[in-house]
Coordinates of C-alpha atoms in Angstrom, one line a residue:
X1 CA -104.2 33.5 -18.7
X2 CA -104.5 29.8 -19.4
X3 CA -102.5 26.9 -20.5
X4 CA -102.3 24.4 -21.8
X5 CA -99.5 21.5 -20.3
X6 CA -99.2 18.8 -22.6
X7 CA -97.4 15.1 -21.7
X8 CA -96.4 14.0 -25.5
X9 CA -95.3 10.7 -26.8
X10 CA -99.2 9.0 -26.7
X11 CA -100.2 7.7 -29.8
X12 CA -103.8 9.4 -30.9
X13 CA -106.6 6.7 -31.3
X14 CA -110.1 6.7 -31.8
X15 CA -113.4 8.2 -33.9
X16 CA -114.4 11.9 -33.6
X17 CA -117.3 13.8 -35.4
X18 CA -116.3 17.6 -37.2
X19 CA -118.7 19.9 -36.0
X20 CA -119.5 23.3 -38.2
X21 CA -116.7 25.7 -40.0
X22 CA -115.9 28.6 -38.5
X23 CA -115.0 29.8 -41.7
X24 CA -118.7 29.4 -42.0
X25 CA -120.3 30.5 -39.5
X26 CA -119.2 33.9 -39.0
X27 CA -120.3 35.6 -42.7
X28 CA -123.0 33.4 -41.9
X29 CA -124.1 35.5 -39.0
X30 CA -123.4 38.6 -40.5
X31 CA -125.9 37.6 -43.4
X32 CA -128.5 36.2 -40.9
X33 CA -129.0 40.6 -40.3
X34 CA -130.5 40.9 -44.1
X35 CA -133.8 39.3 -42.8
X36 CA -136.6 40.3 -40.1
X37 CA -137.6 36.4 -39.9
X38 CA -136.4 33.7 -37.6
X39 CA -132.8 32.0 -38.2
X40 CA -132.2 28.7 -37.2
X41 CA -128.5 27.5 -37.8
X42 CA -127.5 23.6 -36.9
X43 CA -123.8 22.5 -36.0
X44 CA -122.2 25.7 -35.2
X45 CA -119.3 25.6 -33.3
X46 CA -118.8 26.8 -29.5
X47 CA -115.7 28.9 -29.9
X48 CA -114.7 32.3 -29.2
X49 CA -115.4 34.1 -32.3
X50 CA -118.4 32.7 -32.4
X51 CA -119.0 34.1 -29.2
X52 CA -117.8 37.6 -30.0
X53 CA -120.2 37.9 -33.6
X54 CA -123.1 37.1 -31.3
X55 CA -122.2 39.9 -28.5
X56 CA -122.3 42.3 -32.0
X57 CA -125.2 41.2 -32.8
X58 CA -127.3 41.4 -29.6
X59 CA -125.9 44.9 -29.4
X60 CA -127.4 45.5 -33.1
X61 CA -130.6 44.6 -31.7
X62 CA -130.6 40.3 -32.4
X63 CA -132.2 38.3 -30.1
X64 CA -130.3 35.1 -29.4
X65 CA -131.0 31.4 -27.9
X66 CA -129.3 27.7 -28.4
X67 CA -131.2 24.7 -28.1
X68 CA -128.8 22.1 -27.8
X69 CA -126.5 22.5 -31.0
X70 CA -129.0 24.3 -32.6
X71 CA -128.6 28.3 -33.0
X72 CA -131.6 30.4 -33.0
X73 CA -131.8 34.3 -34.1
X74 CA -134.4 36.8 -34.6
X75 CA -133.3 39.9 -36.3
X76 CA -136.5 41.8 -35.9
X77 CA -136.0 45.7 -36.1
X78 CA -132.2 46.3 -35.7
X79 CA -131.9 49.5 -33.7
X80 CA -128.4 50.6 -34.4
X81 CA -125.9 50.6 -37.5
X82 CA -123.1 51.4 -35.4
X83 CA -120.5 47.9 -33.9
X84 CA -118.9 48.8 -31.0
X85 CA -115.5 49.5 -31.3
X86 CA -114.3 46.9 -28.5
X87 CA -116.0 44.0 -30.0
X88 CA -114.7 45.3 -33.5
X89 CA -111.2 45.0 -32.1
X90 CA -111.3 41.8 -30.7
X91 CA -112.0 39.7 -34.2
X92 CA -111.5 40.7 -37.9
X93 CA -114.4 38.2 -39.2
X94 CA -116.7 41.5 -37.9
X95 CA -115.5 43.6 -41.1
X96 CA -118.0 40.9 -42.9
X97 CA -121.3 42.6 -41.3
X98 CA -120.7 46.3 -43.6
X99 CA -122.3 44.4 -46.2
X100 CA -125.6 43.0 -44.7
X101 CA -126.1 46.5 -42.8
X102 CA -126.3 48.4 -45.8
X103 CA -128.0 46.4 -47.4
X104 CA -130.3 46.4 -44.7
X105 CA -130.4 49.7 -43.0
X106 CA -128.4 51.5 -45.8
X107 CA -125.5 52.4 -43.3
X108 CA -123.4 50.9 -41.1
X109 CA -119.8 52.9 -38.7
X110 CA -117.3 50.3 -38.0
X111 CA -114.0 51.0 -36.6
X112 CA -110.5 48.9 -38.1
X113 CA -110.9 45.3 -37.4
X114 CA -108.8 43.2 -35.4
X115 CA -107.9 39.6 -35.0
X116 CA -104.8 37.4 -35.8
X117 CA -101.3 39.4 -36.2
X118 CA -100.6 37.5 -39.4
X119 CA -99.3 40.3 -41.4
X120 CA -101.5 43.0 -43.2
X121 CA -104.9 42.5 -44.6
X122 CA -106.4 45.8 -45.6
X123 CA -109.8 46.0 -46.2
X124 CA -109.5 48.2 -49.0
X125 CA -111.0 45.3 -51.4
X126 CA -114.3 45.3 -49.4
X127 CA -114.9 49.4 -49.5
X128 CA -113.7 49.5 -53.3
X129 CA -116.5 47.0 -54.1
X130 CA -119.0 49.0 -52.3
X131 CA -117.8 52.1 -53.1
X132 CA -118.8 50.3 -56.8
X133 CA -122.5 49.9 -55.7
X134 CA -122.8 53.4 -54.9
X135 CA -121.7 53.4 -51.3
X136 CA -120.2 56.4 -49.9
X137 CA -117.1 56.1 -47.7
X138 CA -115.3 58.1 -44.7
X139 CA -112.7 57.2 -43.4
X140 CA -111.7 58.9 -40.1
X141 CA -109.8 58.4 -36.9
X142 CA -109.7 55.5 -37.1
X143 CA -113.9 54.3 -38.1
X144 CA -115.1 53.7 -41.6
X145 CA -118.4 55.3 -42.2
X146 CA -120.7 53.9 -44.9
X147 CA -124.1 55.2 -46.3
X148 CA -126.1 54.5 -49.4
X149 CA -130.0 55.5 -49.8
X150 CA -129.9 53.3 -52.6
X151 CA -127.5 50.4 -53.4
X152 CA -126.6 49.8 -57.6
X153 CA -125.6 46.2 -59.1
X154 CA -122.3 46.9 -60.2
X155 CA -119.5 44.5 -62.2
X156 CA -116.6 44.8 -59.7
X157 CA -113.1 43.0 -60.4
X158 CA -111.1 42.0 -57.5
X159 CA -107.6 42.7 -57.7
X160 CA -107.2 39.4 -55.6
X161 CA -109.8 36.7 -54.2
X162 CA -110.2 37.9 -51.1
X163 CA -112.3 35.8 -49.4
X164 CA -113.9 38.8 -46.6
X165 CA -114.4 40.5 -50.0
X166 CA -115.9 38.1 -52.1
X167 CA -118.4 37.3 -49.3
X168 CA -119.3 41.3 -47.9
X169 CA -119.6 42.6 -51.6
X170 CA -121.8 39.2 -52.3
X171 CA -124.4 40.3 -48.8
X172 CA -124.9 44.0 -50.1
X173 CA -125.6 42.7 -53.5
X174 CA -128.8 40.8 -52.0
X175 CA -130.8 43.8 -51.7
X176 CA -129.2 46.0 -54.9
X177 CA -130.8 47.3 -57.8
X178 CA -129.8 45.1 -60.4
X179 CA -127.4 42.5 -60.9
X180 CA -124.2 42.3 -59.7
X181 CA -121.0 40.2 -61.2
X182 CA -118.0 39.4 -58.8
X183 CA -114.8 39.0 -60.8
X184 CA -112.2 37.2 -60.1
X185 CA -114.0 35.9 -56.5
X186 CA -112.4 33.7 -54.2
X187 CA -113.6 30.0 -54.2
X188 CA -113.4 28.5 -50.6
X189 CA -116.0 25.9 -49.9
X190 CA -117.2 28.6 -47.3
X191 CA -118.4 30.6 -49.6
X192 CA -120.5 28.3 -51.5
X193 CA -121.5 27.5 -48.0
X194 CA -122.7 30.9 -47.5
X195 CA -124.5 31.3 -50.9
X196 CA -126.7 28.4 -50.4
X197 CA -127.6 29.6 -46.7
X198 CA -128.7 32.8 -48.4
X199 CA -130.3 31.5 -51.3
X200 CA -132.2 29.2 -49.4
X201 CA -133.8 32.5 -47.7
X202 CA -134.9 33.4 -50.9
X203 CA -131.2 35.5 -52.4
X204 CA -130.7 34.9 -56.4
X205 CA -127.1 33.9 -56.3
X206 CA -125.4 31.9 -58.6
X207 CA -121.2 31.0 -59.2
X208 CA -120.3 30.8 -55.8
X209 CA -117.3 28.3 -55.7
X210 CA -116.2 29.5 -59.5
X211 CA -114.3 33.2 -60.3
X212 CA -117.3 35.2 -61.1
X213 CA -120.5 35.6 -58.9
X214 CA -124.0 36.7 -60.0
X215 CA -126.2 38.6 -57.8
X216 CA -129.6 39.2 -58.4
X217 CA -130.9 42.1 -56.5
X218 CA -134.1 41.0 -54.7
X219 CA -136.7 42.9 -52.4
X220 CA -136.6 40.5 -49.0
X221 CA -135.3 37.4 -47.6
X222 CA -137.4 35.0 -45.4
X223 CA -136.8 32.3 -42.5
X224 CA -134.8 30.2 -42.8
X225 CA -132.9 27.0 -40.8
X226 CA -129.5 25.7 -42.1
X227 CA -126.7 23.5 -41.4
X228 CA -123.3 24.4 -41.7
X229 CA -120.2 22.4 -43.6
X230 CA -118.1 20.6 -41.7
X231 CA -114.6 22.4 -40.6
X232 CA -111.6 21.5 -43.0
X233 CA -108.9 23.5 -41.3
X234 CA -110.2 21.6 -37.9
X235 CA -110.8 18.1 -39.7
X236 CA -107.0 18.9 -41.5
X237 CA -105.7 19.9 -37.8
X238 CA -106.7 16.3 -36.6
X239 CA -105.4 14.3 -39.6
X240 CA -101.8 15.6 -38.9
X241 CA -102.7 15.1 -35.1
X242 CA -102.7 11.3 -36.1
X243 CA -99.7 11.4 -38.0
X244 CA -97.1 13.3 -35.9
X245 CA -98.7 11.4 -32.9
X246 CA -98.2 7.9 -35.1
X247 CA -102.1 7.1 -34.5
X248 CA -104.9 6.1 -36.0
X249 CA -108.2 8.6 -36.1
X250 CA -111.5 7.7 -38.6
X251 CA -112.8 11.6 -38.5
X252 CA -116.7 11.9 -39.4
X253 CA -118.6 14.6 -41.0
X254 CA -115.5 15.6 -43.5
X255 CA -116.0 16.6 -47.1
X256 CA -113.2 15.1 -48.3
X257 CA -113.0 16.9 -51.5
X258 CA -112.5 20.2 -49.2
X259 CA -109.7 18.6 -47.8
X260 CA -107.7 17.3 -51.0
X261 CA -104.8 19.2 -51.5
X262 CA -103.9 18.9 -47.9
X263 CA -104.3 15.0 -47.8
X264 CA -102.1 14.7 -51.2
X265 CA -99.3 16.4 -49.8
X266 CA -99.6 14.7 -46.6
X267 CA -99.6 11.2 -48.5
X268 CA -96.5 12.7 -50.3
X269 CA -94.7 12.8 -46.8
X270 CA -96.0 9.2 -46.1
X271 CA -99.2 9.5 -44.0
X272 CA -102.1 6.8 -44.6
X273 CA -105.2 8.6 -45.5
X274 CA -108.4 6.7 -47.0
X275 CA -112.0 8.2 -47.5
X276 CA -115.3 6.5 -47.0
X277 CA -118.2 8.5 -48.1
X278 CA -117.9 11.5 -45.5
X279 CA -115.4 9.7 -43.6
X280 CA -111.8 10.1 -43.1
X281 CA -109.4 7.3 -42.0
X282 CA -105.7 8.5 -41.2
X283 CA -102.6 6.1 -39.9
X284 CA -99.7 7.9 -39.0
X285 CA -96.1 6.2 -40.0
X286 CA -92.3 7.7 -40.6
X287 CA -92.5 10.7 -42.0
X288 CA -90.7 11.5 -45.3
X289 CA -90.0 15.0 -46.4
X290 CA -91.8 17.2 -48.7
X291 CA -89.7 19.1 -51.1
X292 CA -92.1 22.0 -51.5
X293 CA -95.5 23.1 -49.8
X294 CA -97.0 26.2 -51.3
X295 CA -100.2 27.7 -49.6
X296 CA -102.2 30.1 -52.5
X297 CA -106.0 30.3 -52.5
X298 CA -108.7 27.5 -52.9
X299 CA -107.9 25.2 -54.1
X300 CA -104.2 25.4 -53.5
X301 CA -103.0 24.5 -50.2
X302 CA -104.9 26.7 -47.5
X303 CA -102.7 29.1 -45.7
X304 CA -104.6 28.0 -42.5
X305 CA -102.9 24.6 -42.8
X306 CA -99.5 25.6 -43.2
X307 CA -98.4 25.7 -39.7
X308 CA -99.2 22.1 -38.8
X309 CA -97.7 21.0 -41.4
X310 CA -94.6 22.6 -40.3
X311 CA -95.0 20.9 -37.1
X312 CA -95.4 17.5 -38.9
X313 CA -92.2 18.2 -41.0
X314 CA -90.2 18.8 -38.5
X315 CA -90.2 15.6 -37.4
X316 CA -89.5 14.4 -41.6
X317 CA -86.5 12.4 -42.8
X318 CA -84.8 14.9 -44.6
X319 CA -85.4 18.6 -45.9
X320 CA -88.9 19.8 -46.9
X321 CA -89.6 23.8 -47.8
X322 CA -92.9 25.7 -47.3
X323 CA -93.5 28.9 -49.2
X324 CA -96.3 31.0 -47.7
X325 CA -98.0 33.2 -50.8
X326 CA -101.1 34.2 -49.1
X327 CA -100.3 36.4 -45.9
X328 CA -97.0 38.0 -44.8
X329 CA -95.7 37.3 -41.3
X330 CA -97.5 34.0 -41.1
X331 CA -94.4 32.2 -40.2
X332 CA -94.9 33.3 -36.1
X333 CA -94.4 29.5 -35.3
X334 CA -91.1 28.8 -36.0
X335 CA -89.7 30.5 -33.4
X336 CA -91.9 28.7 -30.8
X337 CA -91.1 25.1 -32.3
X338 CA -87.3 25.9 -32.4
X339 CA -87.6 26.0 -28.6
X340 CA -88.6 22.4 -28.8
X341 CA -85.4 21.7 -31.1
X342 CA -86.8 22.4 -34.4
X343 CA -84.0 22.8 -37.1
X344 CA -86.2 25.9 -39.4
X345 CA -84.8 28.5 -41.4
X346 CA -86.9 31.4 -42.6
X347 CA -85.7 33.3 -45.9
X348 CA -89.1 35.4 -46.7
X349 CA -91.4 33.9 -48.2
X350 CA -89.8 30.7 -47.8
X351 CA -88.5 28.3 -44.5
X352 CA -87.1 25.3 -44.6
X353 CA -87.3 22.4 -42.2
X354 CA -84.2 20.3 -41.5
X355 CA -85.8 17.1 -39.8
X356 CA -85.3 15.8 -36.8
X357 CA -85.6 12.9 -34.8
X358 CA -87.4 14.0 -31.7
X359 CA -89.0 17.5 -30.8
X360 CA -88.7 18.2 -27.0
X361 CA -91.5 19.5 -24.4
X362 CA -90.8 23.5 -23.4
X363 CA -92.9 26.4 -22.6
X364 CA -94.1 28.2 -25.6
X365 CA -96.4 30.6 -26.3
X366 CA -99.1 30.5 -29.2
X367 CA -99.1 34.0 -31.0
X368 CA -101.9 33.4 -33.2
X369 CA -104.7 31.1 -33.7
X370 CA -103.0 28.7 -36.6
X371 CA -99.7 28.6 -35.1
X372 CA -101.1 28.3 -31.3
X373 CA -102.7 24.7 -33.1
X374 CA -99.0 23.9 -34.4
X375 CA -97.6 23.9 -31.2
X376 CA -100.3 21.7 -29.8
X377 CA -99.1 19.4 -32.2
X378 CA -96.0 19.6 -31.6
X379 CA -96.6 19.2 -28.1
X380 CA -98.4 16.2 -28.5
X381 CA -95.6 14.2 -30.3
X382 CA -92.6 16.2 -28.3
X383 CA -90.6 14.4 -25.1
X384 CA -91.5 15.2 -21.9
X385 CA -93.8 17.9 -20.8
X386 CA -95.0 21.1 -23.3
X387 CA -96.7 24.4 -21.5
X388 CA -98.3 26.3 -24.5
X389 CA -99.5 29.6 -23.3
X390 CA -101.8 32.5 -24.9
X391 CA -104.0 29.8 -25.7
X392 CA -107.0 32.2 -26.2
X393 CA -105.6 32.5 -29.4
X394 CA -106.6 28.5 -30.2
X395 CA -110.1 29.2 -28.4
X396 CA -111.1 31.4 -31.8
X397 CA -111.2 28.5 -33.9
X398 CA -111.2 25.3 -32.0
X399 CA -114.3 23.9 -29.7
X400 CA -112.6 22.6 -26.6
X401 CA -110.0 21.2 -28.2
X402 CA -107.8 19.9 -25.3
X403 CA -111.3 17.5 -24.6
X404 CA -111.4 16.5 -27.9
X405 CA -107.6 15.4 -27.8
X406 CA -108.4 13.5 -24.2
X407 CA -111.2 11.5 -26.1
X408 CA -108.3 10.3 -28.8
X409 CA -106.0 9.7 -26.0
X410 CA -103.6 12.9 -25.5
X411 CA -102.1 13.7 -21.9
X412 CA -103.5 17.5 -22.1
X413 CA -105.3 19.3 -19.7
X414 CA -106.4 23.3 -19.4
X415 CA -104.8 25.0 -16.2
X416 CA -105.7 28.5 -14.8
X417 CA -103.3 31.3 -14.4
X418 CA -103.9 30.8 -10.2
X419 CA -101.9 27.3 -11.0
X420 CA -98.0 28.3 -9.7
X421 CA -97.2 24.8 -10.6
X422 CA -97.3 25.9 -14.1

């Protein structure tokens, strides 16, 4: 397995551009399968999932070609409903692809998705709102099988917003009888992301980014070539990058309205952050502590964010206190960072940061994507040397990222598993 060895204590400098969201990208795909007609998708992202939605899709039949940064698919005639069950395991962003195939071929067998270990997230939200549209279920050893001859607009109310939800009940709506209304839907930027991809194929969608979400039921989708949104959990990443490092980044291609309740609390604990159109300009500076960081859903404080933020508090002047309300288990981090002499205690929900004045380089290992970029961070602003390993996990979400970090300046490098030095 790789590494990553780390040499903290540089200051981050420099300009980088925020390529495509991941977030994105991946229902994205899964809705690029309710059309026949050529796909064309600019700025996505060269990471790992990525890489592992487009293996499912060649096997459903999708042919598949990059120009440069530009994505090309052609769904033609998918020949198979069924995702293999080793792809299926390796990412749980594959769930989103039940939708599109019924709506499409009017079945689909998927097995249990996997992904991140950051607590439970059943998928019993998504087969409720199909069940809703008249979509019959099994569930068996282990595979959920789905069939409908004919798919029925249907008002569905989520009992929270789910965001995989939201998003797979929105693709099998596209081809429904009907209209269909999605109450109390989840809000992420991504998903208004994903409604004007699909709508600009020729889907009747309208709410995305509010809690309720028409669907008009339409008869086909044509060509279509889209760019994505920038990343805010990768443009967020590198704004605490500058400010646990003490540097100074200008980060281009941001939305900063995506990124507002992360910037306010990281002004709150003294960071210098100033917008320019869709630029982002961050100086790093003594940290102060942050009394309370809650993560809930968009447009609270995204739960994708709250590990780096640990990282950056535990190098604050005093005691700050995240609560984590979205996903249980998500605090897989702390135990990593108290290695490096982080002072964090975890009461459920809650941990609390006791700052300190200097983290210290030790070998680590990243347990999930999130976390795996905390340590980084922490790595970067730690003395001496930092070996993070499992990095695979970080590979899911970010392109290259130990490059990007040499452009601004880091000591970091990537070192096989042949390396005994490390």
């Amino acid at each position: 397995m790789e590494k990553f060895v780390i040499s903290g204590g540089l200051n981050l400098s420099g300009k980088i551009r925020i390529k495509g969201a991941k977030n994105s990208i991946l229902p994205i795909l899964a809705g690029s399968l309710l059309t026949s007609e050529r796909v064309e998708i600019k700025d996505v992202p060269d990471i790992s999932d990525v890489k592992v939605m487009l293996k499912i899709l060649e096997c459903l039949g999708v042919r598949i070609s990059w120009k440069e940064d530009l994505l090309i698919l052609e769904p033609g005639s998918l020949y198979t409903s069924e995702i293999p069950e080793t792809l299926m395991c390796e990412m749980r962003s594959s769930i989103f692809l039940m939708g599109p195939l019924l709506g499409r071929l009017g079945k689909v067998k998927v097995s249990y998705p996997g992904g991140c270990d950051i607590g439970p997230r059943p998928i019993d939200l998504h087969l409720k709102g199909l069940a809703s549209m008249g979509v019959k279920i099994l569930e068996e050893n282990g595979c959920v099988q789905a069939e409908a001859k004919t798919l029925r607009g249907s008002d569905i109310h989520l009992d929270f917003p789910s965001v995989g939800a939201t998003e797979n009940i929105m693709m099998a709506a596209i081809y429904a009888e009907g209209s269909t209304l999605i109450h109390n839907a989840a809000k992420e930027p991504e998903i208004i992301d994903l409604q004007n991809f699909l709508n600009k194929m020729g889907a009747k969608i309208k709410g995305a980014g509010t809690d309720t979400i028409k669907i008009e039921g339409v008869k086909s989708l044509n060509d279509v070539n889209y760019t994505l949104i920038p990343d805010r959990i990768v443009a967020g990443t590198l704004v605490i990058a500058a400010a646990i490092t003490r540097g100074e980044l200008i980060l281009e291609n941001v939305i900063p309205e995506h990124l507002e309740a992360v910037t306010a609390k990281l002004q709150e604990a003294g960071v210098e952050i100033w917008e320019e159109q869709d630029t982002l300009h961050v100086r790093g500076g003594n940290i102060k502590a942050i009394q309370s960081v809650r993560t809930l859903p968009y447009p609270g404080f995204p739960t994708d964010m709250q590990a780096q933020t640990m990282s950056l508090l535990t190098l604050a002047k005093g005691n700050s206190t995240i609560i984590e309300n979205v996903f249980d288990g998500r605090f897989s981090q702390v135990g990593e960072l108290k290695k490096m002499g982080a002072r964090i205690s975890v009461q459920g929900r809650s941990a609390i940061i006791q700052g300190v004045d200097q983290l210290k380089g030790a070998v680590v290992n990243a347990p999930d994507l999130r976390a795996g970029a905390a340590l980084v961070l922490a790595g970067l602003s730690a003395q001496g040397q930092t070996i993070i390993k499992e990095i695979h996990h970080i590979d899911r979400g970010y392109e290259k990222f130990e490059e990007i970090l040499q452009q601004l300046g880091a000591n970091i490098k990537r070192v096989g598993a042949q390396d005994e030095n490390f």
